[in-house]
mmCIF file of C-alpha atoms and ligand atoms in Angstrom:
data_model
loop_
_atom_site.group_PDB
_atom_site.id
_atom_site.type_symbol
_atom_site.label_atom_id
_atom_site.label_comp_id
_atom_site.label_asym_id
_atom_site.label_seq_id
_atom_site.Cartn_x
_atom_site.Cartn_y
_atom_site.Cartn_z
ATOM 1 C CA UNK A 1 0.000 0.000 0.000
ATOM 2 C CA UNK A 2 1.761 3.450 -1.361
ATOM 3 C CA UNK A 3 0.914 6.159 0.838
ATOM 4 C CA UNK A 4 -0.034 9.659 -0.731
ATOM 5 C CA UNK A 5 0.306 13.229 0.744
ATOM 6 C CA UNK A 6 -1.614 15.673 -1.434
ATOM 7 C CA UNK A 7 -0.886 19.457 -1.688
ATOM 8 C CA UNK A 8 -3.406 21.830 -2.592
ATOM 9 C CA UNK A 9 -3.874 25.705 -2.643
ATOM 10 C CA UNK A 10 -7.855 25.970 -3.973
ATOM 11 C CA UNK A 11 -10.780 24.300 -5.316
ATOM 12 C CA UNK A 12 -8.742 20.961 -5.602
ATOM 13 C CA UNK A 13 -10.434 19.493 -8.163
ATOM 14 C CA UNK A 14 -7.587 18.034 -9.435
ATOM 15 C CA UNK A 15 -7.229 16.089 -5.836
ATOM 16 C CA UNK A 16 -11.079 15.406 -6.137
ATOM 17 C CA UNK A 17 -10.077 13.533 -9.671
ATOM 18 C CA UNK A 18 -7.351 11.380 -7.573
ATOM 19 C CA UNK A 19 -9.558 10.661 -4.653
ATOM 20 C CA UNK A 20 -12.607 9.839 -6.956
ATOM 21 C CA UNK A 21 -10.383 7.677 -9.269
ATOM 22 C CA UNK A 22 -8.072 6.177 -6.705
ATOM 23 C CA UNK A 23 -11.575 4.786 -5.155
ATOM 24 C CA UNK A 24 -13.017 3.712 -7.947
ATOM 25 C CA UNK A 25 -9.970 1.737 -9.322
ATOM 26 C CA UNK A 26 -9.383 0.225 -5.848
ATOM 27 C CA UNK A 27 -5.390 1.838 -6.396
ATOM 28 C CA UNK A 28 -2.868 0.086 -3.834
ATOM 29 C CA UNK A 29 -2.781 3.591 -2.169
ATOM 30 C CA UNK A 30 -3.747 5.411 0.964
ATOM 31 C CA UNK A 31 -4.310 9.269 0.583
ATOM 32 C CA UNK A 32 -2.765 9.513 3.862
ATOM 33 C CA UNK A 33 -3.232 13.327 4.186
ATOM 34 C CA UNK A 34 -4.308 16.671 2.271
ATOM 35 C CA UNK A 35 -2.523 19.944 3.329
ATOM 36 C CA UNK A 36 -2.922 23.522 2.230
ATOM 37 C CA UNK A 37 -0.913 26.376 1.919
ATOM 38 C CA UNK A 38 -4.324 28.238 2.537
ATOM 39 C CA UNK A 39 -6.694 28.057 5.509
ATOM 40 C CA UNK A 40 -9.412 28.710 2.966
ATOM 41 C CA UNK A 41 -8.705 26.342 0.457
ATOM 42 C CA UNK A 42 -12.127 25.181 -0.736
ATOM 43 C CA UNK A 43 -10.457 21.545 -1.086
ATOM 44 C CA UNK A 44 -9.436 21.048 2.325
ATOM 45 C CA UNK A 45 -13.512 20.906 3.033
ATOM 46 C CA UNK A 46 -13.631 18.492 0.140
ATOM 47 C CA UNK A 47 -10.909 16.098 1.347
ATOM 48 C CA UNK A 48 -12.374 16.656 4.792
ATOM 49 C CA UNK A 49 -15.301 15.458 3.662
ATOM 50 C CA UNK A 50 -13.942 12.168 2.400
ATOM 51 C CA UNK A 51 -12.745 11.175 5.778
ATOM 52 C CA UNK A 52 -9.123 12.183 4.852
ATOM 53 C CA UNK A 53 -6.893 14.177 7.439
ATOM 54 C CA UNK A 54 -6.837 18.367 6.214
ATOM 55 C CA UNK A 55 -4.943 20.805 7.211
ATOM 56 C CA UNK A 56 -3.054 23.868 6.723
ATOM 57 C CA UNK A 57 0.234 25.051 7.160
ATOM 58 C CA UNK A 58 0.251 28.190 6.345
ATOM 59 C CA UNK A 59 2.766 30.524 4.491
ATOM 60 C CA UNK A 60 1.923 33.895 5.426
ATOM 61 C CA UNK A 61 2.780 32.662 9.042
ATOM 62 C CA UNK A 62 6.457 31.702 8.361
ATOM 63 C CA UNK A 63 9.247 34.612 7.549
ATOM 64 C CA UNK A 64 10.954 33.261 4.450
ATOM 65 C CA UNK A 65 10.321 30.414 2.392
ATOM 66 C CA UNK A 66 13.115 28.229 4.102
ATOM 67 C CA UNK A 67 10.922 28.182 6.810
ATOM 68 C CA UNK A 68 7.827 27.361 5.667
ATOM 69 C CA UNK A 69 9.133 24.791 3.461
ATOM 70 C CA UNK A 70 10.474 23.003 6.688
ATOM 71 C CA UNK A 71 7.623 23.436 8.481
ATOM 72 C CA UNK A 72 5.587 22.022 5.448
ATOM 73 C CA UNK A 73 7.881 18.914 4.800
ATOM 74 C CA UNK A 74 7.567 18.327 8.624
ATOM 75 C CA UNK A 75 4.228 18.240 8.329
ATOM 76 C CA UNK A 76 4.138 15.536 4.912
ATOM 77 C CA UNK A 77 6.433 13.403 6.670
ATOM 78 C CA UNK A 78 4.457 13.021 9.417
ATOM 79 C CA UNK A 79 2.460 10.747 7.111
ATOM 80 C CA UNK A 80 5.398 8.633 5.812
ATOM 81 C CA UNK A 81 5.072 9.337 2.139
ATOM 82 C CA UNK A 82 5.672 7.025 -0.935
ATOM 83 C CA UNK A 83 4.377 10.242 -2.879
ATOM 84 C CA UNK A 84 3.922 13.780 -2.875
ATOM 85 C CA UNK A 85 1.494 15.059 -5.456
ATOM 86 C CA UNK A 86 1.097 19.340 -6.116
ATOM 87 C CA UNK A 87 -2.420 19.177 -7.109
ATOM 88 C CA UNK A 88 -2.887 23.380 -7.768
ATOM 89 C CA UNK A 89 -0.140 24.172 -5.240
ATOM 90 C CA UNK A 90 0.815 28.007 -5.730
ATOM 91 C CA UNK A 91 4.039 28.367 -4.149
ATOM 92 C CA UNK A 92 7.480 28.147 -5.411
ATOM 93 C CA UNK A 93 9.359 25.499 -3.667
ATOM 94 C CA UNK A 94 13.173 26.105 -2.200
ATOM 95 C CA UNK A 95 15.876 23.560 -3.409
ATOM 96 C CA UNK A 96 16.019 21.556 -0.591
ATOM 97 C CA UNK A 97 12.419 20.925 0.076
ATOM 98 C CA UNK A 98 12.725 19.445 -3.912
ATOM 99 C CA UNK A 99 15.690 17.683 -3.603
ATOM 100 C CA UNK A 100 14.449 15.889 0.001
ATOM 101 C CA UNK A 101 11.097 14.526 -1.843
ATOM 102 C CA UNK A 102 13.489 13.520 -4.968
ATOM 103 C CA UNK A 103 11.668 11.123 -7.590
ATOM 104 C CA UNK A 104 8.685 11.134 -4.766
ATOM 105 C CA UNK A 105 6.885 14.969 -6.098
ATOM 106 C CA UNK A 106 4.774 15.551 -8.684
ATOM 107 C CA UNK A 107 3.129 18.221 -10.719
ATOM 108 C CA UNK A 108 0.923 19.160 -12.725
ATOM 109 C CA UNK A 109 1.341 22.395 -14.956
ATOM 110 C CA UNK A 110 -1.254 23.931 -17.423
ATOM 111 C CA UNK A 111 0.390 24.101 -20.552
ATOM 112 C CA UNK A 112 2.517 22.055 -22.975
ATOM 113 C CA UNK A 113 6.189 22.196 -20.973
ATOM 114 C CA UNK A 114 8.359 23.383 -22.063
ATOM 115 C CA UNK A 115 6.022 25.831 -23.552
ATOM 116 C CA UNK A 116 4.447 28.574 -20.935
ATOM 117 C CA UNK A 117 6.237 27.910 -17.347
ATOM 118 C CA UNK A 118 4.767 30.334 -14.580
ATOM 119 C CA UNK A 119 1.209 31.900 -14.243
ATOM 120 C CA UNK A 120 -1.530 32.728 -16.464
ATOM 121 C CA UNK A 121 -0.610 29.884 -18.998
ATOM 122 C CA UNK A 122 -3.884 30.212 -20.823
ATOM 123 C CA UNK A 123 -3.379 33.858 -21.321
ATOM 124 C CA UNK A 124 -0.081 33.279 -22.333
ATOM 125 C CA UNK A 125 -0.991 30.148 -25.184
ATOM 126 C CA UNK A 126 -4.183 32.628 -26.649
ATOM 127 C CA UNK A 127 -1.374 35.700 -26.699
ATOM 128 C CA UNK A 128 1.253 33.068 -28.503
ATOM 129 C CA UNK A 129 -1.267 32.051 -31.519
ATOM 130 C CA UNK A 130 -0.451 28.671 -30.863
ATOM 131 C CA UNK A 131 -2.944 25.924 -32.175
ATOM 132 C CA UNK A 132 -2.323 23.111 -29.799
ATOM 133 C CA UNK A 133 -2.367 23.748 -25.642
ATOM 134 C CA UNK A 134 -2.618 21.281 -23.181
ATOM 135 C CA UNK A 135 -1.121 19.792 -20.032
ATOM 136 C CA UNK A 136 1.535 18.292 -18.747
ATOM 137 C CA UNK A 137 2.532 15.900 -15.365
ATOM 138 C CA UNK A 138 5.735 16.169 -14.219
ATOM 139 C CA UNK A 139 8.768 15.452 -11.541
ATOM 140 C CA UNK A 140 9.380 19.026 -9.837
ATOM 141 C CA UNK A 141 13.091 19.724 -10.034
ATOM 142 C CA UNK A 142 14.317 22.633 -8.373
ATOM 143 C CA UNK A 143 13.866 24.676 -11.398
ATOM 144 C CA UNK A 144 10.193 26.010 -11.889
ATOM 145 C CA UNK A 145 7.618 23.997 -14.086
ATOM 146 C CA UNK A 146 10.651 22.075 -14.929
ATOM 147 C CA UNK A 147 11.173 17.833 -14.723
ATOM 148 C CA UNK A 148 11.299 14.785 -16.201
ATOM 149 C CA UNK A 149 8.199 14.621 -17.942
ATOM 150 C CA UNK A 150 5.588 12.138 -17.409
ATOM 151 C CA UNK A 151 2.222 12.333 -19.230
ATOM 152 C CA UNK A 152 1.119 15.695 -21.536
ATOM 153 C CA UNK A 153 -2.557 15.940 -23.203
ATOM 154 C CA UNK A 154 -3.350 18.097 -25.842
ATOM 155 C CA UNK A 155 -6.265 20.218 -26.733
ATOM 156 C CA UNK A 156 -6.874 22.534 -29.941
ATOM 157 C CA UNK A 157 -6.789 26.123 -29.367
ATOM 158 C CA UNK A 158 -10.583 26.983 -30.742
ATOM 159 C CA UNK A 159 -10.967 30.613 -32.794
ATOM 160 C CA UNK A 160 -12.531 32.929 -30.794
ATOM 161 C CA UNK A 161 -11.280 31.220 -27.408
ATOM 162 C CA UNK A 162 -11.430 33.424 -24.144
ATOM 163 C CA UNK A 163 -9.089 32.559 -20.944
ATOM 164 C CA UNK A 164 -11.780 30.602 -19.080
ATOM 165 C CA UNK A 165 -13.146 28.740 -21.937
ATOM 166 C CA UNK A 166 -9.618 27.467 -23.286
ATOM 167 C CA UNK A 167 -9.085 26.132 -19.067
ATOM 168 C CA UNK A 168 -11.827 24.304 -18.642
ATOM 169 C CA UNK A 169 -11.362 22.140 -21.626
ATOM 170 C CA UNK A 170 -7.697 21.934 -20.788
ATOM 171 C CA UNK A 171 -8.673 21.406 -17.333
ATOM 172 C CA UNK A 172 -11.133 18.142 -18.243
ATOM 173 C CA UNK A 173 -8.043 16.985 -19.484
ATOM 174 C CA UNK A 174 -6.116 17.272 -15.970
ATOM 175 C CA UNK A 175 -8.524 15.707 -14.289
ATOM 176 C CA UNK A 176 -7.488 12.495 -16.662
ATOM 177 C CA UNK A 177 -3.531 12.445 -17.233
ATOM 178 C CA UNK A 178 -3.098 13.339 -13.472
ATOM 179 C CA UNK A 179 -4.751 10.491 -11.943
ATOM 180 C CA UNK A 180 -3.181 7.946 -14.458
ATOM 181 C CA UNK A 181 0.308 9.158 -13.679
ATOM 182 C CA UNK A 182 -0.316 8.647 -9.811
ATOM 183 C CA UNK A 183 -1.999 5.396 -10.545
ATOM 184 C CA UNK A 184 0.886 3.878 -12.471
ATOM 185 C CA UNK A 185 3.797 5.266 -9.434
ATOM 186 C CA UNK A 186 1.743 4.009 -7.432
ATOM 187 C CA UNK A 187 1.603 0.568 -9.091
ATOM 188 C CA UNK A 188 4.989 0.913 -9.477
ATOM 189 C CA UNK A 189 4.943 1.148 -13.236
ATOM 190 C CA UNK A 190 6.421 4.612 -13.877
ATOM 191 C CA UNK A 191 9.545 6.027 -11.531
ATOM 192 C CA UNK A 192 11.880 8.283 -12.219
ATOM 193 C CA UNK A 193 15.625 7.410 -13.275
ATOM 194 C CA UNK A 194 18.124 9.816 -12.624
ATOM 195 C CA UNK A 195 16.228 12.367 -14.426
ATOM 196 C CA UNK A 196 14.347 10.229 -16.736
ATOM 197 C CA UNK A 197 11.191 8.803 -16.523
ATOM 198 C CA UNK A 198 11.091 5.022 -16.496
ATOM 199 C CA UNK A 199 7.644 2.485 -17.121
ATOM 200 C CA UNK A 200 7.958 -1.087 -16.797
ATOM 201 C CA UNK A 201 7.670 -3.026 -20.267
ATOM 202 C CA UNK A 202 4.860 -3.074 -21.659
ATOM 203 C CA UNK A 203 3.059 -0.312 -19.118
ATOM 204 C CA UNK A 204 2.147 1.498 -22.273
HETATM 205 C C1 GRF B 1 -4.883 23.507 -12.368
HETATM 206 O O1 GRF B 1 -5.114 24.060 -13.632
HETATM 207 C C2 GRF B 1 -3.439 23.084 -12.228
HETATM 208 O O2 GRF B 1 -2.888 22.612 -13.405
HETATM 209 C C3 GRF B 1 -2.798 24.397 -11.851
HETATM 210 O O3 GRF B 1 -3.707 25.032 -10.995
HETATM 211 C C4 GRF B 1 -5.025 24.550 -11.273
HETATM 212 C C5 GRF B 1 -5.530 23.975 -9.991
HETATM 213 O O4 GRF B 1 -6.863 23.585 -10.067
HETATM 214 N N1 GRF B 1 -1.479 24.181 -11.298
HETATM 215 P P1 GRF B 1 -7.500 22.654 -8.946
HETATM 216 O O5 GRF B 1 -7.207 23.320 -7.605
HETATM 217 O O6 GRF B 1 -6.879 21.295 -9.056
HETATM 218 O O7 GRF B 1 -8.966 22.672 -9.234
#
């Protein structure tokens, strides 16, 4: 049994896709704990909810980010974690907190990576022209929206797209590729190798 520590900063519906999925599919995993950078972070209710343990550790409370990033890895390893999975986490995270959950963190980021690192990614892929956005699950390495990749989906770029419209269908997409990649670390199908990502024959 793989035991799961899920980061959030929001809604979480990203987490909700894991939880839902991870139940359904019977996964050899515990979601041993949800924590937010937020008090308010509408999926901490969610998680909550579901009879998983919730709670914040939050940022604006801590002087610099080495602190809080202690304070927050203290907290994850309370639960003894297989995995760590960023599931809308906003914060950037220092080196060591990266290198200490090493080929254990995931991400997800909303845009084709390399393409559109940082905020407002939609905005960003609309102002670009491209034709093609998308998605992409990844290893965090101490570099932002960086990693060995692991899954990426792709959606067109529709004429007359606004910002929210161009999200949500990128979004529907999340809520798939991000519960697949957890499923198959969790199954131990997919792992990271130095800094490339690995899948058992015939995984794929
Ligand atoms: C998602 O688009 C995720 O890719 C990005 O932030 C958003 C979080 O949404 N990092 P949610 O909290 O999972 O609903």
């Amino acid at each position: 049994m793989k035991r799961l520590v899920i980061l959030i900063s929001g809604r979480g519906s990203n987490m909700e896709a894991i939880l839902r999925t991870a139940a359904a599919e019977q996964w050899p995993a515990q979601i041993a704990a949800v924590i937010s950078n937020k008090a308010s972070a509408a999926g901490l209710s969610t998680a909550a909810e579901a009879g998983i343990p919730a709670l914040a550790v939050e940022h604006r409370h801590y002087p610099d980010r080495d602190s809080f990033d202690g304070a927050l890895a203290e907290a994850i390893d309370r639960y003894a974690p297989d995995l760590v999975v960023l599931a809308g986490f906003m914060r950037i995270l220092t080196p060591g907190f990266v290198q200490h959950y090493h080929g254990r963190l995931l991400n997800i980021h909303p845009s084709l990576l390399p393409s559109f690192p940082g905020l407002a990614t939609h905005r960003q892929a609309l102002d670009a022209g491209v034709k093609f956005h998308g998605a992409t699950v990844h290893f965090v390495t101490p570099e932002l929206d960086h990693g060995p990749i692991v899954e990426q989906a792709v959606v067109p770029v529709l004429d007359g797209d606004t910002e929210s419209a161009l999200a949500a269908r990128v979004l529907a997409h999340e809520h798939v590729i991000y519960p697949r990649a957890v499923r198959d670390f969790v199954e131990g199908r997919m792992w990271l190798d130095g800094d490339r990502v690995r899948r058992s024959a015939g995984s794929r």
